[in-house]
Coordinates of C-alpha atoms in Angstrom, one line a residue:
Chain W
X259 CA -128.6 154.2 35.7
X260 CA -128.7 154.1 39.4
X261 CA -130.5 157.5 39.6
X262 CA -133.0 156.3 36.9
X263 CA -133.7 153.2 38.9
X264 CA -134.3 155.1 42.1
X265 CA -136.7 157.5 40.2
X266 CA -138.6 154.6 38.8
X267 CA -138.8 153.0 42.2
X268 CA -140.2 156.2 43.6
X269 CA -142.8 156.2 40.9
X270 CA -143.9 152.7 41.8
X271 CA -146.6 152.7 44.5
X272 CA -145.6 149.1 45.5
X273 CA -142.0 150.1 45.7
X274 CA -142.7 153.2 47.8
X275 CA -145.0 151.5 50.3
X276 CA -142.9 148.4 50.5
X277 CA -139.8 150.5 50.9
X278 CA -141.3 152.6 53.7
X279 CA -142.4 149.5 55.6
X280 CA -138.9 147.8 55.2
X281 CA -137.1 151.0 56.1
X282 CA -139.3 151.4 59.2
X283 CA -138.5 147.8 60.3
X284 CA -134.8 148.3 59.7
X285 CA -134.8 151.5 61.7
X286 CA -136.6 149.8 64.5
X287 CA -134.1 146.9 64.5
X288 CA -131.1 149.3 64.4
X289 CA -132.4 151.7 67.0
X290 CA -133.8 148.9 69.3
X291 CA -131.6 150.0 72.3
X292 CA -132.9 153.5 72.0
X293 CA -136.6 152.7 71.1
X294 CA -137.2 149.9 73.5
X295 CA -138.9 151.2 76.6
X296 CA -137.9 148.3 78.8
X297 CA -135.6 145.3 79.0
X298 CA -137.1 142.7 76.7
X299 CA -136.1 139.7 78.9
X300 CA -136.7 141.0 82.3
X301 CA -139.5 139.2 84.0
X302 CA -142.1 140.8 86.2
X303 CA -144.5 138.0 87.3
X304 CA -146.9 140.3 89.3
X305 CA -147.4 142.3 86.1
X306 CA -148.1 139.3 83.9
X307 CA -150.7 139.3 81.1
X308 CA -151.6 143.0 81.4
X309 CA -153.7 144.3 78.6
X310 CA -152.4 147.3 76.4
X311 CA -152.3 150.5 78.5
X312 CA -150.5 153.8 78.8
X313 CA -147.8 152.0 80.9
X314 CA -147.5 149.0 78.6
X315 CA -148.5 150.1 75.2
X316 CA -148.9 146.6 73.8
X317 CA -149.5 144.8 77.1
X318 CA -147.3 142.2 78.8
X319 CA -146.8 138.5 78.3
X320 CA -147.2 135.6 80.8
X321 CA -143.8 136.5 82.5
X322 CA -144.8 140.2 82.8
X323 CA -142.3 141.2 80.0
X324 CA -143.1 144.3 78.0
X325 CA -144.4 143.1 74.5
X326 CA -143.5 146.3 72.7
X327 CA -139.9 145.9 73.8
X328 CA -139.8 142.3 72.8
X329 CA -141.3 143.1 69.4
X330 CA -138.8 145.9 68.9
X331 CA -135.8 143.5 69.7
X332 CA -137.5 140.7 67.8
X333 CA -137.1 142.8 64.7
X334 CA -133.4 142.4 64.9
X335 CA -133.5 138.7 65.0
X336 CA -136.1 138.4 62.2
X337 CA -134.2 140.7 59.9
X338 CA -130.8 139.2 60.7
X339 CA -131.9 135.7 60.0
X340 CA -134.0 136.8 57.0
X341 CA -131.2 138.7 55.3
X342 CA -128.3 136.3 56.1
X343 CA -130.5 133.3 55.1
X344 CA -131.1 134.9 51.8
X345 CA -127.5 135.8 51.2
X346 CA -126.6 132.1 52.0
X347 CA -129.5 130.8 49.9
X348 CA -128.7 133.0 46.9
X349 CA -125.0 132.1 47.1
X350 CA -125.9 128.3 47.0
X351 CA -128.5 129.0 44.3
X352 CA -125.9 131.0 42.3
X353 CA -123.4 128.1 42.5
X354 CA -125.9 125.5 41.4
X355 CA -127.8 127.7 38.8
X356 CA -124.8 129.3 37.2
X357 CA -122.9 126.0 36.9
X358 CA -126.0 124.2 35.5
X359 CA -126.9 127.1 33.1
X360 CA -123.4 127.9 31.9
X361 CA -122.0 124.4 31.2
X362 CA -125.3 122.9 30.0
X363 CA -125.4 119.3 28.7
X364 CA -124.8 116.5 31.3
X365 CA -123.9 119.0 34.0
X366 CA -127.1 120.8 33.6
X367 CA -129.1 117.6 33.5
X368 CA -127.6 116.3 36.8
X369 CA -127.8 119.7 38.6
X370 CA -131.3 120.3 37.3
X371 CA -132.4 117.0 38.9
X372 CA -130.7 118.1 42.2
X373 CA -132.7 121.3 42.0
X374 CA -135.9 119.4 41.2
X375 CA -135.3 117.0 44.0
X376 CA -134.7 119.8 46.5
X377 CA -137.8 121.5 45.3
X378 CA -139.8 118.3 46.1
X379 CA -139.4 119.1 49.8
X380 CA -141.7 121.8 51.1
X381 CA -139.4 124.7 52.2
X382 CA -140.4 124.5 55.9
X383 CA -139.8 120.7 55.9
X384 CA -136.3 121.2 54.5
X385 CA -135.6 123.9 57.1
X386 CA -137.0 121.6 59.9
X387 CA -134.9 118.7 58.8
X388 CA -131.7 120.7 58.8
X389 CA -132.6 122.2 62.3
X390 CA -133.3 118.7 63.6
X391 CA -129.9 117.6 62.6
X392 CA -127.8 120.7 63.5
X393 CA -129.7 121.8 66.7
X394 CA -131.7 124.9 67.4
X395 CA -129.8 128.2 67.6
X396 CA -129.6 131.5 65.7
X397 CA -126.7 130.4 63.4
X398 CA -128.3 127.1 62.5
X399 CA -131.6 128.8 61.9
X400 CA -129.9 131.0 59.3
X401 CA -128.3 127.9 57.7
X402 CA -131.5 125.9 57.7
X403 CA -133.6 128.8 56.2
X404 CA -130.9 129.6 53.7
X405 CA -130.6 125.9 52.5
X406 CA -134.4 125.8 52.2
X407 CA -134.5 128.9 50.0
X408 CA -131.6 127.9 47.8
X409 CA -133.4 125.7 45.3
X410 CA -135.8 128.6 44.3
X411 CA -132.8 130.8 43.6
X412 CA -131.0 128.1 41.7
X413 CA -134.0 127.6 39.4
X414 CA -134.4 131.3 38.6
X415 CA -130.7 131.8 38.1
X416 CA -130.3 128.8 35.8
X417 CA -133.2 130.1 33.6
X418 CA -131.6 133.5 33.4
X419 CA -128.1 132.1 32.6
X420 CA -129.6 129.9 29.9
X421 CA -131.1 133.0 28.2
X422 CA -128.0 135.2 28.6
X423 CA -125.5 132.4 27.8
X424 CA -126.6 132.2 24.2
X425 CA -126.3 136.0 23.5
X426 CA -123.8 137.4 21.0
X427 CA -121.6 139.2 23.6
X428 CA -121.0 135.9 25.5
X429 CA -120.1 134.2 22.2
X430 CA -117.8 137.1 21.4
X431 CA -116.0 136.8 24.8
X432 CA -115.6 133.0 24.1
X433 CA -114.1 133.8 20.6
X434 CA -111.5 136.2 22.0
X435 CA -110.4 133.5 24.5
X436 CA -111.9 134.6 27.8
X437 CA -111.8 132.0 30.5
X438 CA -115.1 130.4 31.8
X439 CA -114.7 132.3 35.1
X440 CA -114.1 135.6 33.4
X441 CA -117.2 135.1 31.2
X442 CA -119.3 134.1 34.2
X443 CA -118.1 137.0 36.4
X444 CA -117.8 139.8 33.8
X445 CA -120.5 139.0 31.3
X446 CA -123.1 136.7 32.7
X447 CA -123.4 137.6 36.4
X448 CA -124.0 141.4 35.8
X449 CA -126.8 140.4 33.5
X450 CA -128.6 138.1 35.8
X451 CA -128.3 140.4 38.9
X452 CA -131.7 142.1 38.4
X453 CA -133.9 139.0 38.7
X454 CA -131.7 137.8 41.6
X455 CA -132.4 141.1 43.3
X456 CA -136.1 140.6 42.8
X457 CA -136.1 137.0 44.1
X458 CA -133.8 138.0 47.0
X459 CA -136.2 140.8 48.2
X460 CA -139.2 138.5 48.0
X461 CA -137.0 135.8 49.6
X462 CA -136.3 137.8 52.7
X463 CA -140.1 137.9 53.4
X464 CA -140.3 134.1 52.9
X465 CA -137.2 133.5 55.1
X466 CA -138.7 135.6 57.9
X467 CA -141.9 133.6 57.7
X468 CA -139.9 130.3 57.7
X469 CA -137.9 131.4 60.7
X470 CA -141.2 132.5 62.4
X471 CA -142.6 129.0 61.7
X472 CA -139.5 127.3 63.2
X473 CA -139.6 129.5 66.3
X474 CA -143.3 128.9 66.6
X475 CA -142.6 125.1 66.7
X476 CA -139.9 125.7 69.3
X477 CA -137.3 124.6 66.8
X478 CA -135.8 128.0 65.9
X479 CA -134.0 130.5 68.1
X480 CA -134.3 129.4 71.8
X481 CA -135.8 131.5 74.7
X482 CA -135.3 133.9 76.2
X483 CA -134.2 135.6 73.0
X484 CA -137.3 137.4 71.7
X485 CA -138.5 136.2 68.3
X486 CA -141.8 137.0 66.8
X487 CA -142.6 133.4 66.0
X488 CA -141.9 132.2 69.6
X489 CA -143.9 135.1 71.0
X490 CA -147.0 134.1 69.0
X491 CA -146.4 130.5 70.2
X492 CA -146.1 131.4 73.8
X493 CA -149.3 133.5 73.6
X494 CA -151.5 130.8 72.1
X495 CA -152.0 129.2 75.5
X496 CA -153.6 132.4 76.7
X497 CA -155.4 133.3 73.5
X498 CA -158.9 133.1 75.1
X499 CA -158.0 135.5 77.9
X500 CA -154.9 137.6 76.7
X501 CA -155.2 137.7 72.9
X502 CA -152.7 140.5 72.6
X503 CA -149.8 138.4 73.5
X504 CA -150.1 136.5 70.1
X505 CA -151.8 139.3 68.1
X506 CA -149.2 142.0 68.0
X507 CA -146.1 139.9 67.2
X508 CA -148.2 138.3 64.4
X509 CA -149.0 141.8 63.0
X510 CA -145.3 142.6 63.1
X511 CA -144.5 139.6 61.1
X512 CA -147.2 140.2 58.6
X513 CA -146.3 143.9 58.1
X514 CA -142.6 143.1 57.6
X515 CA -143.3 140.3 55.1
X516 CA -145.8 142.6 53.3
X517 CA -143.1 145.3 53.1
X518 CA -140.6 142.9 51.4
X519 CA -143.2 141.4 49.1
X520 CA -144.4 144.9 48.0
X521 CA -140.8 145.9 47.5
X522 CA -140.0 142.7 45.5
X523 CA -143.2 143.0 43.4
X524 CA -142.4 146.7 42.7
X525 CA -138.8 146.0 41.8
X526 CA -139.9 143.3 39.4
X527 CA -142.1 145.8 37.7
X528 CA -139.4 148.5 37.6
X529 CA -136.6 146.2 36.4
X530 CA -138.6 144.4 33.7
X531 CA -139.2 146.9 30.9
X532 CA -142.1 144.7 29.7
X533 CA -143.9 145.3 32.9
X534 CA -143.1 149.0 33.1
X535 CA -146.1 151.1 32.4
Chain G
X187 CA -149.6 104.9 26.1
X188 CA -149.8 108.6 25.1
X189 CA -146.5 110.4 24.8
X190 CA -147.4 113.1 27.4
X191 CA -148.0 110.4 30.1
X192 CA -144.7 108.7 29.3
X193 CA -143.0 112.2 29.5
X194 CA -144.6 112.9 32.8
X195 CA -143.7 109.5 34.2
X196 CA -140.2 109.7 32.8
X197 CA -139.4 112.7 34.9
X198 CA -140.1 110.7 38.1
X199 CA -137.1 108.3 38.5
X200 CA -134.3 110.9 38.5
X201 CA -136.1 113.1 40.9
X202 CA -136.8 110.1 43.1
X203 CA -133.2 109.1 43.1
X204 CA -132.3 112.8 44.1
X205 CA -134.9 112.8 46.9
X206 CA -133.7 109.5 48.3
X207 CA -130.1 110.7 48.2
X208 CA -131.0 114.0 49.9
X209 CA -132.9 112.1 52.7
X210 CA -130.1 109.7 53.2
X211 CA -127.6 112.5 53.4
X212 CA -129.7 114.5 55.9
X213 CA -128.7 112.3 58.8
X214 CA -125.1 112.4 57.6
X215 CA -125.2 116.2 58.2
X216 CA -125.1 115.6 61.9
X217 CA -121.7 116.8 63.2
X218 CA -119.9 114.1 65.1
X219 CA -121.1 110.6 65.9
X220 CA -124.9 110.2 65.0
X221 CA -125.2 107.4 67.5
X222 CA -124.2 109.9 70.4
X223 CA -126.6 112.5 69.0
X224 CA -129.5 109.9 68.9
X225 CA -128.9 108.5 72.4
X226 CA -127.3 111.5 74.2
X227 CA -124.1 111.9 76.1
X228 CA -125.2 109.5 78.9
X229 CA -125.5 106.4 76.6
X230 CA -123.4 103.4 77.5
X231 CA -120.8 102.0 75.0
X232 CA -123.1 98.9 74.5
X233 CA -126.2 101.2 73.7
X234 CA -124.1 103.2 71.2
X235 CA -122.8 100.0 69.6
X236 CA -126.3 98.6 69.3
X237 CA -127.6 101.8 67.5
X238 CA -124.5 101.9 65.2
X239 CA -125.2 98.3 64.3
X240 CA -129.0 98.9 63.9
X241 CA -128.4 101.9 61.6
X242 CA -125.3 100.2 60.0
X243 CA -123.3 103.3 60.8
X244 CA -120.0 101.2 60.8
X245 CA -120.4 100.3 57.0
X246 CA -118.9 102.4 54.3
X247 CA -121.1 105.2 53.1
X248 CA -121.9 103.6 49.6
X249 CA -122.8 100.3 51.3
X250 CA -125.1 102.3 53.7
X251 CA -126.7 104.0 50.8
X252 CA -127.3 100.8 48.8
X253 CA -128.8 99.2 51.9
X254 CA -131.0 102.3 52.4
X255 CA -132.3 102.5 48.9
X256 CA -132.8 98.6 48.9
X257 CA -134.9 98.9 52.0
X258 CA -137.0 101.7 50.6
X259 CA -137.7 99.7 47.4
X260 CA -138.9 96.8 49.7
X261 CA -141.2 99.2 51.5
X262 CA -138.9 99.3 54.6
X263 CA -138.9 102.9 55.8
X264 CA -136.7 102.1 58.8
X265 CA -137.3 101.3 62.5
X266 CA -138.2 103.9 65.1
X267 CA -135.6 104.2 67.8
X268 CA -138.1 105.6 70.3
X269 CA -141.3 103.7 69.6
X270 CA -139.6 100.4 68.9
X271 CA -141.7 99.7 65.8
X272 CA -141.3 100.0 62.1
X273 CA -141.7 103.6 61.0
X274 CA -144.1 102.6 58.2
X275 CA -146.7 101.5 60.9
X276 CA -146.7 105.0 62.4
X277 CA -146.9 106.7 59.1
X278 CA -149.7 104.4 57.9
X279 CA -151.7 105.4 61.0
X280 CA -151.6 109.1 60.3
X281 CA -151.1 109.6 56.6
X282 CA -154.8 109.6 55.6
X283 CA -155.6 112.4 58.1
X284 CA -153.0 114.6 56.4
X285 CA -154.4 113.7 53.0
X286 CA -157.9 114.6 54.1
X287 CA -156.7 117.9 55.5
X288 CA -154.8 118.8 52.2
X289 CA -157.8 117.8 50.1
X290 CA -160.3 119.8 52.2
X291 CA -157.8 122.8 52.2
X292 CA -157.4 122.6 48.4
X293 CA -161.2 122.7 48.1
X294 CA -161.3 125.8 50.3
X295 CA -158.5 127.4 48.3
X296 CA -160.3 126.8 45.0
X297 CA -163.7 127.9 46.2
X298 CA -162.4 131.1 47.6
X299 CA -159.4 131.9 45.4
X300 CA -160.8 131.2 41.9
X301 CA -164.0 133.4 42.2
X302 CA -162.0 136.2 43.9
X303 CA -159.4 136.2 41.1
X304 CA -162.1 136.2 38.4
X305 CA -163.9 139.0 40.2
X306 CA -160.7 141.0 40.3
X307 CA -159.9 140.4 36.6
X308 CA -163.5 141.5 35.5
X309 CA -163.1 144.6 37.6
X310 CA -159.5 145.3 36.5
X311 CA -158.0 148.4 38.2
X312 CA -161.4 149.2 39.8
X313 CA -161.9 149.5 43.6
X314 CA -163.1 145.9 43.9
X315 CA -159.9 144.7 42.1
X316 CA -157.7 146.7 44.3
X317 CA -159.5 145.6 47.5
X318 CA -159.5 141.9 46.6
X319 CA -155.9 141.9 45.6
X320 CA -155.0 143.9 48.7
X321 CA -156.8 141.3 50.8
X322 CA -155.0 138.4 48.9
X323 CA -151.6 140.2 49.4
X324 CA -152.2 140.4 53.1
X325 CA -153.2 136.7 53.0
X326 CA -149.9 135.8 51.4
X327 CA -148.0 137.7 54.1
X328 CA -150.0 136.4 57.1
X329 CA -148.2 133.7 59.1
X330 CA -150.1 130.4 58.9
X331 CA -149.8 129.8 62.7
X332 CA -151.1 133.3 63.5
X333 CA -154.1 132.8 61.1
X334 CA -154.8 129.5 62.7
X335 CA -154.8 131.0 66.2
X336 CA -157.1 133.9 65.2
X337 CA -159.6 131.5 63.6
X338 CA -159.5 129.3 66.7
X339 CA -160.1 132.3 68.9
X340 CA -163.0 133.6 66.7
X341 CA -164.8 130.5 65.6
X342 CA -164.1 128.1 68.5
X343 CA -163.6 130.2 71.7
X344 CA -165.6 133.4 71.0
X345 CA -168.2 131.9 68.7
X346 CA -168.3 128.2 69.5
X347 CA -169.0 127.0 65.9
X348 CA -166.3 124.4 65.5
X349 CA -164.3 122.2 67.9
X350 CA -160.9 123.7 68.9
X351 CA -158.6 120.7 68.8
X352 CA -158.5 117.0 68.0
X353 CA -159.6 114.7 65.3
X354 CA -163.2 114.0 66.4
X355 CA -164.5 110.5 65.9
X356 CA -163.3 109.2 62.6
X357 CA -166.3 106.8 62.5
X358 CA -168.7 109.7 62.8
X359 CA -168.6 111.6 59.5
X360 CA -170.2 114.8 61.0
X361 CA -167.9 114.9 64.0
X362 CA -164.9 114.2 61.8
X363 CA -165.8 117.1 59.3
X364 CA -166.5 119.5 62.2
X365 CA -163.0 118.9 63.5
X366 CA -161.6 119.2 60.0
X367 CA -163.2 122.6 59.3
X368 CA -161.0 125.0 61.1
X369 CA -157.6 123.3 60.2
X370 CA -158.8 123.1 56.5
X371 CA -159.9 126.8 56.5
X372 CA -156.6 127.9 58.0
X373 CA -154.6 126.0 55.4
X374 CA -157.0 126.8 52.5
X375 CA -157.2 130.5 53.2
X376 CA -153.5 131.0 53.1
X377 CA -153.3 129.2 49.7
X378 CA -156.5 130.9 48.5
X379 CA -154.6 134.2 48.4
X380 CA -152.1 132.9 45.9
X381 CA -154.7 131.1 43.8
X382 CA -156.7 134.4 43.5
X383 CA -153.6 136.3 42.3
X384 CA -152.8 133.6 39.7
X385 CA -156.4 133.3 38.6
X386 CA -156.6 137.1 38.1
X387 CA -153.5 137.3 36.0
X388 CA -154.5 134.2 33.9
X389 CA -158.0 135.6 33.4
X390 CA -156.7 139.0 32.4
X391 CA -154.5 137.4 29.8
X392 CA -157.3 135.4 28.3
X393 CA -159.7 138.3 28.3
X394 CA -157.4 140.1 26.0
X395 CA -157.4 137.3 23.5
X396 CA -159.0 137.5 20.0
X397 CA -161.4 134.7 20.5
X398 CA -162.9 136.6 23.5
X399 CA -163.2 139.7 21.4
X400 CA -164.8 137.6 18.6
X401 CA -167.3 136.0 21.1
X402 CA -168.3 139.5 22.2
X403 CA -168.5 140.8 18.6
X404 CA -170.9 138.1 17.5
X405 CA -173.2 139.3 20.3
X406 CA -172.8 136.5 22.9
X407 CA -174.1 137.3 26.4
X408 CA -171.3 138.6 28.6
X409 CA -172.0 135.7 31.1
X410 CA -171.4 133.1 28.4
X411 CA -168.3 134.9 27.1
X412 CA -166.8 134.8 30.6
X413 CA -167.8 131.3 31.7
X414 CA -167.7 129.4 28.4
X415 CA -164.8 131.0 26.7
X416 CA -162.7 133.0 29.1
X417 CA -162.8 131.0 32.4
X418 CA -162.4 127.6 30.9
X419 CA -159.2 128.6 29.2
X420 CA -158.0 130.7 32.2
X421 CA -158.4 127.8 34.5
X422 CA -155.7 125.7 32.6
X423 CA -152.7 127.5 34.1
X424 CA -154.3 127.3 37.5
X425 CA -154.1 123.5 37.3
X426 CA -150.4 123.8 37.2
X427 CA -150.3 125.6 40.5
X428 CA -152.2 122.8 42.2
X429 CA -148.8 121.0 42.6
X430 CA -147.3 124.1 44.2
X431 CA -150.4 124.4 46.4
X432 CA -150.0 120.8 47.6
X433 CA -146.3 121.4 48.4
X434 CA -147.3 124.4 50.4
X435 CA -150.1 122.6 52.2
X436 CA -147.9 119.7 53.1
X437 CA -145.4 122.1 54.6
X438 CA -148.3 124.0 56.3
X439 CA -149.7 120.7 57.7
X440 CA -146.8 120.8 60.1
X441 CA -148.0 124.0 61.6
X442 CA -151.8 123.4 61.4
X443 CA -151.6 120.0 62.9
X444 CA -149.6 121.4 65.8
X445 CA -152.0 124.2 66.4
X446 CA -155.2 122.1 66.3
X447 CA -153.5 119.1 68.0
X448 CA -154.6 117.0 65.1
X449 CA -152.8 113.6 64.3
X450 CA -151.1 113.7 60.9
X451 CA -147.7 113.6 59.2
X452 CA -146.7 117.1 60.2
X453 CA -147.4 116.5 63.9
X454 CA -145.6 113.1 63.7
X455 CA -142.6 114.9 62.1
X456 CA -142.5 117.6 64.9
X457 CA -142.9 114.9 67.6
X458 CA -140.0 112.9 65.9
X459 CA -137.8 116.0 66.0
X460 CA -138.6 116.6 69.7
X461 CA -137.8 112.9 70.5
X462 CA -134.7 113.0 68.2
X463 CA -136.0 109.9 66.5
X464 CA -133.9 110.3 63.3
X465 CA -135.1 107.2 61.4
X466 CA -138.7 108.5 61.8
X467 CA -137.7 112.0 60.7
X468 CA -136.0 110.6 57.6
X469 CA -139.1 108.5 56.8
X470 CA -141.7 111.2 57.3
X471 CA -139.7 113.7 55.2
X472 CA -139.2 111.1 52.5
X473 CA -143.0 110.3 52.4
X474 CA -143.7 114.1 52.2
X475 CA -141.3 114.5 49.2
X476 CA -142.7 111.3 47.5
X477 CA -146.2 112.7 47.8
X478 CA -145.1 116.0 46.2
X479 CA -143.5 114.1 43.3
X480 CA -146.5 111.9 42.7
X481 CA -148.9 114.9 42.9
X482 CA -146.7 116.9 40.5
X483 CA -146.6 114.1 37.9
X484 CA -150.4 113.7 38.2
X485 CA -150.7 117.5 37.7
X486 CA -148.5 117.3 34.6
X487 CA -150.8 114.7 33.1
X488 CA -153.9 116.6 34.0
X489 CA -152.4 119.6 32.5
X490 CA -151.9 117.8 29.3
X491 CA -155.4 116.4 29.3
X492 CA -156.8 119.9 29.8
X493 CA -154.6 121.7 27.2
X494 CA -154.4 120.1 23.7
X495 CA -151.4 122.2 22.9
X496 CA -149.3 120.3 25.5
X497 CA -150.9 117.0 24.6
X498 CA -149.8 117.2 20.9
X499 CA -146.3 118.7 21.5

């Protein structure tokens, strides 16, 4: 099955392109100490706001820091927050969605209202509120972005559990006396993993954007740690004279999010037999 | 009253209770004593006692909750710790500007997104379809703040077509609209990408229906088939994403109002966070969520009006 899935993924143009982009960002993030030409936080004020050149491939920022090095190290923070936030969001979503979908009735009605209520908050607002209460640092950014993504996971998972929960094999497990936990872990969860995988892949892109928004507003990861959102924010003051300071980190965000979105779209096509051509 | 209106209205109270509870609990997430967080470590015991009394932090949680909900029902959104005035006053002052921004952005999104989606569907799997969907995919992935900065650079600094920042003179319609243009385009363009993708898939589904084939078979001009039969039906699902669009736009207003230094709910929220004005943060977030709920109920009703199948369910 795994080999089949990989072959199908390779046949999908979206999966291939998205996979290449994601793999490239992951490699850059992992190999940052090797790839980064300079120290990303070392200031060099006489060399501030230099345009792209052979010495500084993407130019320098207002403190003379090498933009290429900062973008390379920024990939680590973006990926780390994106992936961990999605793991946290999908875990919370699983708890809510599985419980609501599996037990149904009053439990479902109450939890569905909780999910609806959470969905009434624009994702960024929810993340901002949590950051405002917990304070700005990397760990809290992961928690804030994770919480803001959890209602979307919960809604998808609840829908999937509802459709799987009525199937014969679940009824059969009940009849032979399997416990609720066993039915959930052995019979339902494996059958709802595919859609979770799709939503999670798309969710990493959204989480990276949310973290970038938080950093842009100065409410995410704090300086001097290089993050793509804060780099765009710092550069906006000089956008008329040194546009590259904002331009390149913005391109890095867009390409990374594009990669995860293409991979997610492609996975959905591959995993859903109705969409498979 | 028709059943579909009652059904849409009936979904409101439980969600409202949920939203109120979440907003109430947000401040309770603060680790430690909220009064110290509000005033800082240097606050005197008297100041801390004053804030605890002002926010009723000494009461048991259920009493605090009942008092909070009671206050909201009376229109009391709380008292700003930093501005020393009712939060409702600050919100009333800026709420219309955010509504204007969201409505203008919604118009930009519809004017660009719907034709792009229709064009894509009519040229399914041809180069035009691939290009327009490629552009819209890039639009979905582009950070809003980056798009805003680029538009500001291009259409305000390089080509001085629109003012860069501010609100303009609200009494002068021309000045107000010129100042609204770039923020609305920034917010609208980001949502147009999603609208185009949904319009395309909805239009493709409708174009495959029997009644479209029948319309073509009876010799109707292609233009009439598309506009009278296909597009009118394809637009129905698009109504349902207006609610989603508004949610995205209200979230986006935080960014756009910060970039273009434009007064509004988003900017008020960011300022409240910088100032650690927690009652104001709570109130602004609550008003955002209430707006989303009201818009979604209105969209549900509109959907039922547009689609007889929903109306007679």
